[in-house]
Structures are given as C-alpha cells and as structure tokens.
Short mmCIF file of C-alpha atoms in Angstrom, two decimals:
data_model
loop_
_atom_site.label_atom_id
_atom_site.label_comp_id
_atom_site.label_asym_id
_atom_site.label_seq_id
_atom_site.Cartn_x
_atom_site.Cartn_y
_atom_site.Cartn_z
CA MET L 645 -15.31 -4.57 -27.84
CA ALA L 646 -17.43 -1.61 -26.85
CA GLN L 647 -15.75 1.53 -25.57
CA GLN L 648 -17.15 3.55 -22.67
CA THR L 649 -16.23 7.06 -21.59
CA VAL L 650 -16.82 8.36 -18.07
CA THR L 651 -16.35 11.95 -16.94
CA HIS L 652 -12.97 12.52 -15.21
CA ARG L 653 -11.87 8.92 -15.63
CA THR L 654 -12.06 7.33 -19.05
CA ILE L 655 -12.58 3.57 -19.04
CA PHE L 656 -11.77 1.50 -22.11
CA PHE L 657 -12.47 -2.21 -22.63
CA THR L 658 -10.19 -4.22 -24.91
CA LYS L 659 -9.37 -7.89 -25.41
CA PHE L 660 -6.32 -9.07 -23.48
CA ILE L 661 -4.44 -12.26 -22.70
CA GLY L 662 -3.13 -12.04 -19.16
CA VAL L 663 -2.30 -14.05 -16.11
CA MET L 664 -2.20 -13.96 -12.31
CA ALA L 665 0.11 -14.81 -9.43
CA SER L 666 0.07 -17.27 -6.62
CA ALA L 667 2.45 -17.10 -3.68
CA SER L 668 3.07 -19.74 -1.06
CA PHE L 669 5.42 -18.10 1.44
CA VAL L 670 4.02 -17.78 4.96
CA SER L 671 6.37 -16.32 7.56
CA MET L 672 6.30 -17.94 10.98
CA LEU L 673 7.00 -15.97 14.12
CA THR L 674 10.32 -16.75 15.78
CA TYR L 675 10.44 -13.69 18.02
CA SER L 676 7.42 -12.67 20.05
CA PRO L 677 6.59 -9.74 22.31
CA CYS L 678 6.65 -10.49 26.00
CA SER L 679 3.34 -11.61 27.45
CA ALA L 680 2.92 -8.33 29.34
CA GLN L 681 2.78 -6.53 25.98
CA THR L 682 0.43 -8.94 24.20
CA ASN L 683 -2.84 -7.23 25.17
CA MET L 684 -1.39 -3.83 24.29
CA ALA L 685 -0.56 -5.19 20.82
CA ALA L 686 -4.13 -6.25 20.05
CA LEU L 687 -5.87 -4.50 17.20
CA ARG L 688 -8.23 -1.97 18.77
CA ASP L 689 -11.53 -0.84 17.35
CA PHE L 690 -12.24 2.68 18.58
CA GLY L 691 -15.64 2.70 16.90
CA ASP L 692 -14.84 2.57 13.20
CA PRO L 693 -18.23 2.82 11.44
CA HIS L 694 -17.25 0.31 8.75
CA ALA L 695 -15.40 -2.31 10.81
CA LYS L 696 -18.48 -4.53 10.99
CA ALA L 697 -18.76 -4.52 7.19
CA LEU L 698 -15.08 -5.46 6.95
CA TRP L 699 -15.50 -8.46 9.24
CA HIS L 700 -18.58 -9.48 7.26
CA GLN L 701 -16.60 -9.42 4.01
CA PHE L 702 -13.94 -11.66 5.57
CA ALA L 703 -16.67 -14.06 6.68
CA VAL L 704 -18.23 -14.16 3.20
CA LEU L 705 -14.85 -15.09 1.73
CA GLU L 706 -13.98 -17.62 4.41
CA ASN L 707 -17.36 -19.35 4.20
CA LYS L 708 -17.45 -19.08 0.39
CA GLU L 709 -20.96 -17.64 0.64
CA ALA L 710 -20.60 -15.67 -2.59
CA ALA L 711 -18.02 -14.45 -5.09
CA SER L 712 -16.38 -11.45 -3.44
CA THR L 713 -13.23 -9.34 -3.65
CA LEU L 714 -11.78 -7.59 -0.61
CA ARG L 715 -9.27 -4.87 -1.42
CA ILE L 716 -6.85 -3.39 1.12
CA ILE L 717 -4.71 -0.31 0.47
CA GLN L 718 -1.75 0.52 2.71
CA LEU L 719 -0.29 4.03 2.49
CA GLY L 720 3.00 4.60 4.26
CA ASP L 721 6.70 5.38 4.34
CA SER L 722 9.71 3.12 3.69
CA HIS L 723 8.25 0.36 5.88
CA THR L 724 5.54 0.10 3.22
CA GLY L 725 7.71 1.07 0.25
CA GLY L 726 9.96 -1.96 0.75
CA ASP L 727 6.91 -4.27 0.51
CA TYR L 728 8.32 -6.84 2.96
CA PHE L 729 5.84 -6.01 5.74
CA THR L 730 2.91 -5.81 3.32
CA GLN L 731 3.96 -8.98 1.50
CA ALA L 732 3.72 -11.00 4.73
CA LEU L 733 0.27 -9.54 5.38
CA ARG L 734 -0.73 -10.14 1.74
CA GLU L 735 0.42 -13.76 1.59
CA ASN L 736 -1.27 -14.75 4.83
CA LEU L 737 -4.55 -13.10 3.85
CA GLN L 738 -4.49 -14.60 0.37
CA GLN L 739 -3.70 -18.07 1.70
CA LYS L 740 -6.69 -17.87 4.03
CA PHE L 741 -9.22 -16.02 1.88
CA GLY L 742 -8.08 -16.39 -1.72
CA ASP L 743 -5.86 -14.50 -4.16
CA ALA L 744 -7.38 -11.49 -5.91
CA GLY L 745 -4.18 -10.41 -7.62
CA LEU L 746 -1.06 -8.29 -7.40
CA GLY L 747 -3.03 -5.09 -6.96
CA TRP L 748 -1.82 -1.52 -7.40
CA LEU L 749 1.87 -1.17 -8.33
CA THR L 750 4.05 1.91 -8.66
CA PRO L 751 4.28 3.04 -12.31
CA GLY L 752 7.78 1.60 -12.72
CA TYR L 753 10.97 1.41 -10.67
CA ALA L 754 11.28 3.96 -7.86
CA LYS L 755 14.72 4.51 -6.33
CA ASN L 756 15.33 2.67 -3.03
CA GLN L 757 11.95 0.94 -3.27
CA ARG L 758 10.87 -2.54 -4.33
CA SER L 759 7.86 -4.65 -5.10
CA ALA L 760 7.69 -8.13 -3.61
CA GLN L 761 5.67 -9.21 -6.62
CA VAL L 762 7.28 -7.85 -9.80
CA LEU L 763 10.56 -6.60 -11.22
CA PHE L 764 10.53 -3.47 -13.38
CA LYS L 765 13.08 -3.25 -16.20
CA ALA L 766 13.14 0.04 -18.10
CA ASN L 767 14.50 0.61 -21.60
CA GLY L 768 14.80 4.11 -23.01
CA GLN L 769 14.34 7.29 -21.01
CA TRP L 770 11.96 7.40 -18.05
CA LYS L 771 11.63 10.12 -15.41
CA MET L 772 9.97 9.26 -12.10
CA ARG L 773 8.60 12.03 -9.89
CA THR L 774 7.45 11.63 -6.31
CA SER L 775 5.10 13.69 -4.18
CA ARG L 776 7.54 13.49 -1.27
CA SER L 777 9.65 16.23 -2.84
CA GLU L 778 7.16 18.26 -4.86
CA PRO L 779 3.43 18.93 -4.74
CA ASP L 780 1.80 18.54 -8.12
CA ASN L 781 -0.99 16.72 -9.96
CA PHE L 782 -0.18 13.37 -8.32
CA PRO L 783 -2.52 10.38 -8.27
CA LEU L 784 -3.10 7.90 -5.45
CA GLY L 785 0.27 6.59 -4.28
CA GLY L 786 2.14 9.78 -5.16
CA PHE L 787 4.28 8.63 -8.13
CA VAL L 788 4.28 9.77 -11.75
CA ASN L 789 6.50 8.24 -14.45
CA GLN L 790 7.09 10.05 -17.74
CA ALA L 791 8.43 8.04 -20.66
CA ASP L 792 10.12 9.36 -23.77
CA SER L 793 8.74 8.24 -27.11
CA ASN L 794 9.28 4.51 -27.77
CA ALA L 795 10.56 3.79 -24.26
CA GLN L 796 9.64 0.40 -22.79
CA LEU L 797 8.84 -0.92 -19.32
CA GLU L 798 9.02 -4.66 -18.73
CA ILE L 799 6.86 -5.94 -15.85
CA ALA L 800 8.31 -9.29 -14.80
CA PRO L 801 6.34 -11.18 -12.13
CA LYS L 802 8.39 -12.87 -9.42
CA PHE L 803 5.84 -15.73 -9.36
CA PRO L 804 4.16 -17.49 -12.29
CA LEU L 805 1.01 -15.63 -13.32
CA ASP L 806 -2.12 -17.61 -14.04
CA GLY L 807 -5.85 -17.00 -14.36
CA LEU L 808 -8.26 -14.37 -15.60
CA LEU L 809 -6.73 -10.90 -15.23
CA ARG L 810 -7.53 -7.23 -15.50
CA VAL L 811 -4.51 -4.98 -16.17
CA SER L 812 -5.26 -1.29 -15.66
CA LEU L 813 -3.17 1.78 -16.43
CA TRP L 814 -3.81 5.19 -14.87
CA THR L 815 -2.61 7.94 -17.21
CA ARG L 816 -3.14 11.62 -17.89
CA LYS L 817 -2.36 14.08 -20.67
CA ALA L 818 -0.05 16.57 -18.95
CA ASN L 819 0.11 18.87 -22.00
CA ALA L 820 -1.43 19.20 -25.45
CA ALA L 821 1.53 17.51 -27.14
CA GLN L 822 0.99 14.23 -25.28
CA THR L 823 -1.24 12.60 -27.87
CA GLY L 824 0.46 9.19 -27.85
CA ALA L 825 -0.80 5.97 -26.34
CA TRP L 826 0.61 2.67 -25.09
CA LYS L 827 1.08 -0.83 -26.42
CA LEU L 828 1.14 -4.01 -24.33
CA ASN L 829 3.48 -6.67 -25.65
CA PHE L 830 3.21 -10.33 -24.70
CA PRO L 831 5.85 -13.07 -24.93
CA ASP L 832 3.99 -14.83 -27.75
CA GLY L 833 4.31 -11.72 -29.91
CA ASP L 834 0.75 -10.52 -29.37
CA VAL L 835 0.54 -6.72 -29.16
CA ARG L 836 -2.49 -4.82 -27.87
CA ASP L 837 -3.18 -1.09 -28.18
CA LEU L 838 -4.34 1.02 -25.26
CA PRO L 839 -6.09 4.32 -26.12
CA PRO L 840 -4.41 7.67 -25.43
CA ALA L 841 -5.35 9.86 -22.48
CA VAL L 842 -8.01 12.39 -23.47
CA SER L 843 -7.55 15.09 -20.80
CA ASN L 844 -5.27 16.29 -18.00
CA ASP L 845 -7.35 14.39 -15.44
CA TRP L 846 -6.20 10.94 -14.39
CA GLN L 847 -7.98 8.26 -16.42
CA VAL L 848 -7.96 4.47 -16.35
CA ASN L 849 -7.67 2.14 -19.35
CA TYR L 850 -7.82 -1.58 -18.81
CA VAL L 851 -7.75 -4.83 -20.70
CA ILE L 852 -9.13 -8.21 -19.65
CA GLY L 853 -8.34 -11.76 -20.70
CA LYS L 854 -6.90 -15.13 -19.79
CA GLY L 855 -3.54 -16.79 -20.23
CA ASN L 856 -1.04 -19.16 -18.66
CA ASN L 857 2.50 -18.66 -17.35
CA VAL L 858 3.22 -15.29 -18.93
CA ALA L 859 6.74 -14.43 -17.78
CA SER L 860 6.46 -10.70 -18.46
CA LEU L 861 4.44 -7.91 -19.97
CA VAL L 862 6.15 -5.09 -21.86
CA LEU L 863 4.56 -1.67 -21.86
CA GLN L 864 5.72 0.40 -24.83
CA ALA L 865 5.21 4.13 -25.22
CA GLU L 866 4.21 5.52 -28.58
CA GLN L 867 5.18 9.01 -29.79
CA ASN L 868 4.63 11.66 -27.07
CA PRO L 869 3.06 9.37 -24.45
CA PRO L 870 1.02 10.63 -21.49
CA GLU L 871 2.15 10.46 -17.88
CA LEU L 872 1.80 7.09 -16.15
CA GLY L 873 0.49 7.17 -12.58
CA GLY L 874 -0.27 3.56 -11.69
CA ILE L 875 -0.28 -0.04 -12.91
CA VAL L 876 -2.92 -2.31 -11.39
CA ILE L 877 -2.99 -6.09 -11.95
CA ASP L 878 -6.09 -7.76 -10.53
CA LYS L 879 -7.26 -11.34 -10.70
CA LEU L 880 -10.94 -11.59 -11.58
CA SER L 881 -11.83 -14.06 -8.85
CA SER L 882 -12.75 -14.07 -5.18
CA GLY L 883 -10.07 -13.22 -2.65
CA VAL L 884 -7.98 -10.45 -1.15
CA SER L 885 -5.52 -7.98 -2.67
CA VAL L 886 -3.16 -5.73 -0.70
CA ASP L 887 -1.90 -2.58 -2.45
CA ALA L 888 1.40 -1.36 -0.95
CA LEU L 889 1.69 2.35 -1.76
CA GLY L 890 4.64 3.60 0.25
CA ILE L 891 7.17 6.38 -0.36
CA VAL L 892 10.63 6.22 1.18
CA GLY L 893 11.15 9.17 3.51
CA ALA L 894 7.50 10.23 3.48
CA THR L 895 5.42 11.60 6.32
CA GLN L 896 1.65 11.28 6.45
CA LYS L 897 1.13 14.81 5.11
CA VAL L 898 2.22 13.49 1.70
CA VAL L 899 -1.38 12.30 1.26
CA THR L 900 -2.54 15.93 1.19
CA ARG L 901 -0.19 16.62 -1.76
CA TRP L 902 -2.10 14.30 -4.07
CA MET L 903 -4.74 15.71 -6.37
CA PRO L 904 -7.99 15.40 -4.36
CA GLU L 905 -10.12 14.81 -7.46
CA ALA L 906 -7.79 12.02 -8.58
CA VAL L 907 -7.76 10.37 -5.16
CA MET L 908 -11.54 10.60 -5.01
CA ALA L 909 -11.96 9.01 -8.45
CA GLN L 910 -9.33 6.33 -7.90
CA LEU L 911 -10.56 5.21 -4.49
CA ALA L 912 -14.13 5.18 -5.82
CA TRP L 913 -12.88 2.92 -8.64
CA ARG L 914 -10.80 0.74 -6.30
CA GLN L 915 -13.53 0.41 -3.63
CA PRO L 916 -11.24 -0.69 -0.77
CA ALA L 917 -12.74 -2.42 2.25
CA LEU L 918 -9.79 -1.27 4.39
CA VAL L 919 -7.33 1.62 4.12
CA ILE L 920 -4.23 1.41 6.34
CA LEU L 921 -2.17 4.48 7.28
CA SER L 922 1.35 3.50 8.36
CA TYR L 923 3.42 6.63 8.90
CA GLY L 924 5.21 8.16 11.87
CA THR L 925 8.86 7.08 11.67
CA ASN L 926 10.07 10.10 9.71
CA GLU L 927 7.99 12.47 11.83
CA ALA L 928 9.65 10.93 14.91
CA PHE L 929 13.12 12.08 13.76
CA ASP L 930 12.00 15.66 13.12
CA THR L 931 13.86 17.90 15.59
CA LYS L 932 11.36 20.69 14.84
CA PHE L 933 8.28 18.51 15.30
CA GLU L 934 5.14 20.58 15.93
CA PRO L 935 2.43 18.50 17.67
CA ASP L 936 -0.44 20.82 16.76
CA VAL L 937 0.53 20.88 13.08
CA TYR L 938 0.94 17.10 13.03
CA ARG L 939 -2.45 16.62 14.67
CA ALA L 940 -4.17 18.86 12.13
CA GLU L 941 -2.45 17.22 9.15
CA LEU L 942 -3.20 13.65 10.29
CA ILE L 943 -6.86 14.47 10.92
CA GLU L 944 -7.07 16.12 7.50
CA SER L 945 -5.56 13.00 5.86
CA ILE L 946 -8.10 10.77 7.61
CA LYS L 947 -10.99 13.00 6.55
CA GLN L 948 -9.77 13.15 2.96
CA ILE L 949 -9.49 9.34 2.74
CA ARG L 950 -12.90 8.81 4.34
CA ALA L 951 -14.50 11.25 1.93
CA ALA L 952 -12.93 9.39 -1.01
CA ALA L 953 -13.63 5.89 0.35
CA PRO L 954 -16.80 6.33 2.41
CA ASN L 955 -17.41 2.59 2.84
CA ALA L 956 -13.89 1.62 3.91
CA ALA L 957 -12.72 0.88 7.42
CA LEU L 958 -9.58 2.82 8.38
CA LEU L 959 -6.66 1.34 10.32
CA LEU L 960 -4.02 3.59 11.87
CA ILE L 961 -0.75 1.79 12.66
CA GLY L 962 1.27 3.28 15.50
CA ALA L 963 4.92 3.94 14.60
CA PRO L 964 7.33 1.06 15.35
CA SER L 965 10.22 1.20 17.79
CA ALA L 966 13.29 3.12 16.57
CA ALA L 967 16.50 4.52 18.03
CA LYS L 968 19.33 7.00 17.38
CA LYS L 969 22.98 6.08 17.82
CA THR L 970 24.13 9.70 17.63
CA GLY L 971 22.63 13.15 17.95
CA ALA L 972 19.73 14.55 19.90
CA GLY L 973 17.14 12.16 21.26
CA GLU L 974 15.20 11.12 24.34
CA ASN L 975 16.89 9.00 27.00
CA VAL L 976 14.43 6.43 28.39
CA GLY L 977 16.91 3.89 29.76
CA CYS L 978 17.77 2.07 26.53
CA ARG L 979 21.34 1.82 25.28
CA TYR L 980 20.57 4.36 22.57
CA ARG L 981 18.20 7.32 22.67
CA LEU L 982 14.78 7.37 21.10
CA PRO L 983 14.16 9.70 18.15
CA PRO L 984 13.24 13.08 19.66
CA ALA L 985 9.55 13.06 18.68
CA LEU L 986 8.78 9.31 18.66
CA ARG L 987 6.80 9.18 21.90
CA ALA L 988 4.87 12.34 21.00
CA VAL L 989 4.02 10.92 17.57
CA LYS L 990 2.83 7.62 18.99
CA SER L 991 0.74 9.32 21.66
CA LEU L 992 -0.93 11.56 19.08
CA GLN L 993 -1.58 8.64 16.74
CA ARG L 994 -3.45 6.77 19.46
CA GLN L 995 -5.37 9.86 20.56
CA ILE L 996 -6.43 10.66 17.00
CA ALA L 997 -7.42 7.04 16.36
CA GLN L 998 -9.74 7.32 19.35
CA GLU L 999 -11.10 10.74 18.38
CA GLN L 1000 -11.62 9.83 14.72
CA LYS L 1001 -13.00 6.39 15.59
CA THR L 1002 -10.60 4.24 13.57
CA LEU L 1003 -9.03 0.84 14.03
CA TYR L 1004 -5.60 1.01 15.70
CA TRP L 1005 -2.59 -1.32 16.01
CA ASP L 1006 0.43 -0.43 18.14
CA TRP L 1007 3.40 -1.84 16.22
CA SER L 1008 5.93 -0.80 18.87
CA ALA L 1009 3.92 -2.46 21.66
CA TRP L 1010 3.86 -5.74 19.75
CA MET L 1011 7.64 -5.51 19.33
CA GLY L 1012 8.10 -5.27 23.09
CA GLY L 1013 8.25 -1.56 23.87
CA GLN L 1014 10.61 1.37 23.59
CA CYS L 1015 13.94 -0.49 23.45
CA ALA L 1016 12.68 -3.27 21.16
CA ILE L 1017 14.43 -2.20 17.95
CA GLN L 1018 17.77 -2.46 19.76
CA ARG L 1019 17.00 -6.04 20.81
CA TYR L 1020 15.88 -6.79 17.25
CA ALA L 1021 19.25 -5.63 15.89
CA GLN L 1022 21.08 -7.93 18.34
CA ALA L 1023 18.91 -10.99 17.63
CA THR L 1024 20.26 -14.05 15.81
CA PRO L 1025 19.54 -13.74 12.98
CA PRO L 1026 19.12 -9.95 13.16
CA LEU L 1027 15.56 -8.67 12.86
CA ALA L 1028 16.54 -5.00 12.48
CA ARG L 1029 19.21 -3.26 10.46
CA PRO L 1030 22.16 -1.44 12.08
CA ASP L 1031 20.48 1.94 11.50
CA LEU L 1032 17.92 0.95 14.22
CA VAL L 1033 15.12 2.26 12.00
CA HIS L 1034 14.52 -0.36 9.34
CA PHE L 1035 13.98 -4.08 9.77
CA THR L 1036 15.59 -7.02 8.04
CA GLU L 1037 13.45 -9.03 5.65
CA GLU L 1038 12.70 -11.49 8.46
CA GLY L 1039 11.90 -8.68 10.90
CA TYR L 1040 9.39 -7.20 8.48
CA ALA L 1041 7.91 -10.63 7.78
CA GLN L 1042 7.33 -11.24 11.48
CA SER L 1043 5.73 -7.82 11.88
CA GLY L 1044 3.43 -8.38 8.92
CA GLN L 1045 2.48 -11.78 10.32
CA ALA L 1046 1.73 -10.11 13.67
CA LEU L 1047 -0.63 -7.60 12.06
CA PHE L 1048 -2.36 -10.45 10.22
CA ALA L 1049 -2.78 -12.32 13.52
CA ALA L 1050 -4.15 -9.21 15.27
CA LEU L 1051 -6.53 -8.53 12.38
CA MET L 1052 -7.77 -12.12 12.42
CA GLN L 1053 -8.24 -12.10 16.20
CA ARG L 1054 -10.43 -9.02 15.94
CA TYR L 1055 -12.33 -10.60 13.04
CA HIS L 1056 -12.94 -13.85 14.94
CA ASP L 1057 -14.00 -11.95 18.07
CA ALA L 1058 -16.52 -10.02 15.97
CA VAL L 1059 -17.89 -13.22 14.40
CA LYS L 1060 -18.24 -14.86 17.83
CA GLY L 1061 -20.02 -11.76 19.13
CA ASP L 1062 -22.51 -11.85 16.27
CA LYS L 1063 -23.22 -15.55 16.85
CA ALA L 1064 -23.80 -14.96 20.56
CA LYS L 1065 -26.53 -12.38 19.85
#
C-alpha cells in the first residue's frame, strides 16, 4: 500500500489481519448514596464550551443517524490505572452506543497496574519508565517501554476479538543507534513488518485489516528497536472507546511532565470528544500540600489539554472518599481521620471546574459523603479495601456505573432541552 509521511508524526499504511473485542459485563448497583446526596452527585456542567457537541455525538450514535466514533480519554491515578472503574464506564457506554474498540493501552505491563481488556506477556528484556518518577520525553499517558533486540511482547485479549481493526504503535528514535523496527506476528504464522521510527519525535505506525477470533498478537523487536510509547487497538466501526491512561501514585501535575509537542500531536490524532481528569487522592495525603501550587498546576493541566484537544469537552472528577487509620489527618466525626488535604483538594477541584467552565462529577458525594469509604469497607461484600483508599472490583464497578448514569442523565436532559426549544 501507499506510504505517507507527516511532519512530527509519521503515518504508515500496511495490510493487516486483525480483530476486535466485545464485552457483555454490565455492573448493577447494589449500594447507593443516600437520597440527600443524590442531587449533589449529579454531573454538573459549569459552562463547558464543547458539552453540547458531546451530547450531540451521543445522540447521533444512539439514533444511528450516521457512522460515528466517540472517543473518551481518562487520565488519572491508581483508580484509573487499575481499569476497573473505567471498564464499567466503558462496557455500559459500548453496550448503549456501540463498540469502537479497546482503545489506547499502555506499551506493555506496568507494575501494579492492569488492563481490563488485555494481558501483556513479555519475553526478553524490557524496561518500562514512567513519568511519575522522572520528567522526560514522555508521550500521552506517561509510559515508555524500551525493548532489547529480539524481545517480544504478546498482547492477549481477555475477550474474543472480531471485526475490522486498526492497530497503531507510537514509537520514537531515542538515539541514532535505534534503527530497528517491529514485526507483528499472528497465530496463523502471518508476520507483518512495521517501519522504523525516523526521528526522536513520537510517531505513529498503523496497520489495518480484518480477521476472526485472534487469540493474541505478538510484537517482536528487531535489532536496536525504538522506544514504544503506546499501543492503540481501534475497531473501525461506529461506537465508543474509553482509553484508561492512569499511573499508580500519580498526581495531576504528571500531565505537565509529558512532552507538549507529543501530547498535542497525539490528541490531535486521537480527536477525543471527552477528556476526563481523575486525580486528587494522592494530593489529599500530602502533608505538605500547597493550595496555591495545586491550583496553578491543575489550571495549567486543563489549559494544556484544551490547547491539544480544542474540540473536546473536559470532565473533572472530584476525589473519592478516603481515610487514614494512622498518622496525621482531619477529624470530622468518622471512625478514622480524613487524609490531611482531602477536603482542600475537593474544594479546589470544584472551584476550578467552575472557573475553567468544565463538566464536574463529585465522586465522594455519590458515595455518601466524608465517611463513605469506611462504610464501603464494612459492606458485605466489601466495596473498599482495608487501606480505605482503594476500592474492591465491585466497588469500582459500582462507581463506574454511577458515572455512566450521571453522564447519561445530563445527556438526556440536554436532548430534552433541545426538543423543547
């Protein structure tokens, strides 16, 4: 096929036999916030300039007015990095509006993180770096994986893949010696070559094709391969995809550590209709939390994302309930103290959502307020882990379902408003 080259990001077209996933799990709520909290847990629109376009895209998909793809990117901490919360949101959206694929995946296995959609199995030497610990030339998502020559990465879907697919790799040539490329291996023995990176900017190579029930894809490095910054598996059909790009232990300032030119190019390529920021838990435990610094960094992150994705709506999720069993914290009448900065973080998140005119969802309010995580941990079955920070799989599933319900309520209200005009 023809080959095209674009400044800063190099796009290659090659023949490919691929497949796509379909998931059927839909989590049902078994624990609900008290009625007094329900209105507080609604998704608020503080004047986002692109919310109306988002609701319109949902309507186009729901009414099957035209072929359309709606992409959502969630950036966050471990609540996103575990992909339980985002998987519940993803499955409900895809069941209602159609499945547009697995979306953007981390470039291999990252310690203490998981994908709800694939298993990564590495052979040979791989070195994963994260922007949580070091600023560098990081792409969107903040992970870079460097393979040794001839190393392999198996991408094994957790659900059968089917349909017309586009598999994209984001790579860059970190030094002059990295002249190697990649090969994609398929279970039937078919092997496809992907071109090498041509510069130290992040570039995308992708292959398109159709197949049935491919159990895995194997990515093989050639001699001196480039860095790998992202694997994206999209279904070429109408529907929704939800990219879960979380980093365990991250705060929202991690976004400012990514290479601005890369983020600009990648978001322009991805064209999300909605970008979700879901940080705040790690900031809440910071005993040296500086409100003015946090405010400035969060506003800068919002401005950077809006500059890179000028047509996307932006949703800020307020930090969920959390607690501390030992150490310094704030006593508000719960059995255990709140993290020392949690209330300040949540207050600033809401204020900035209003000032920056974003969408806003108060996760803690939906849970039932300040002591909620402690009730979650005592529930049968438990909805929160003993650390009173993280949720169980079911707790995350219920929270993701709640965000889906809040998003759909706002969407339906907007549609009703348009019809009444």
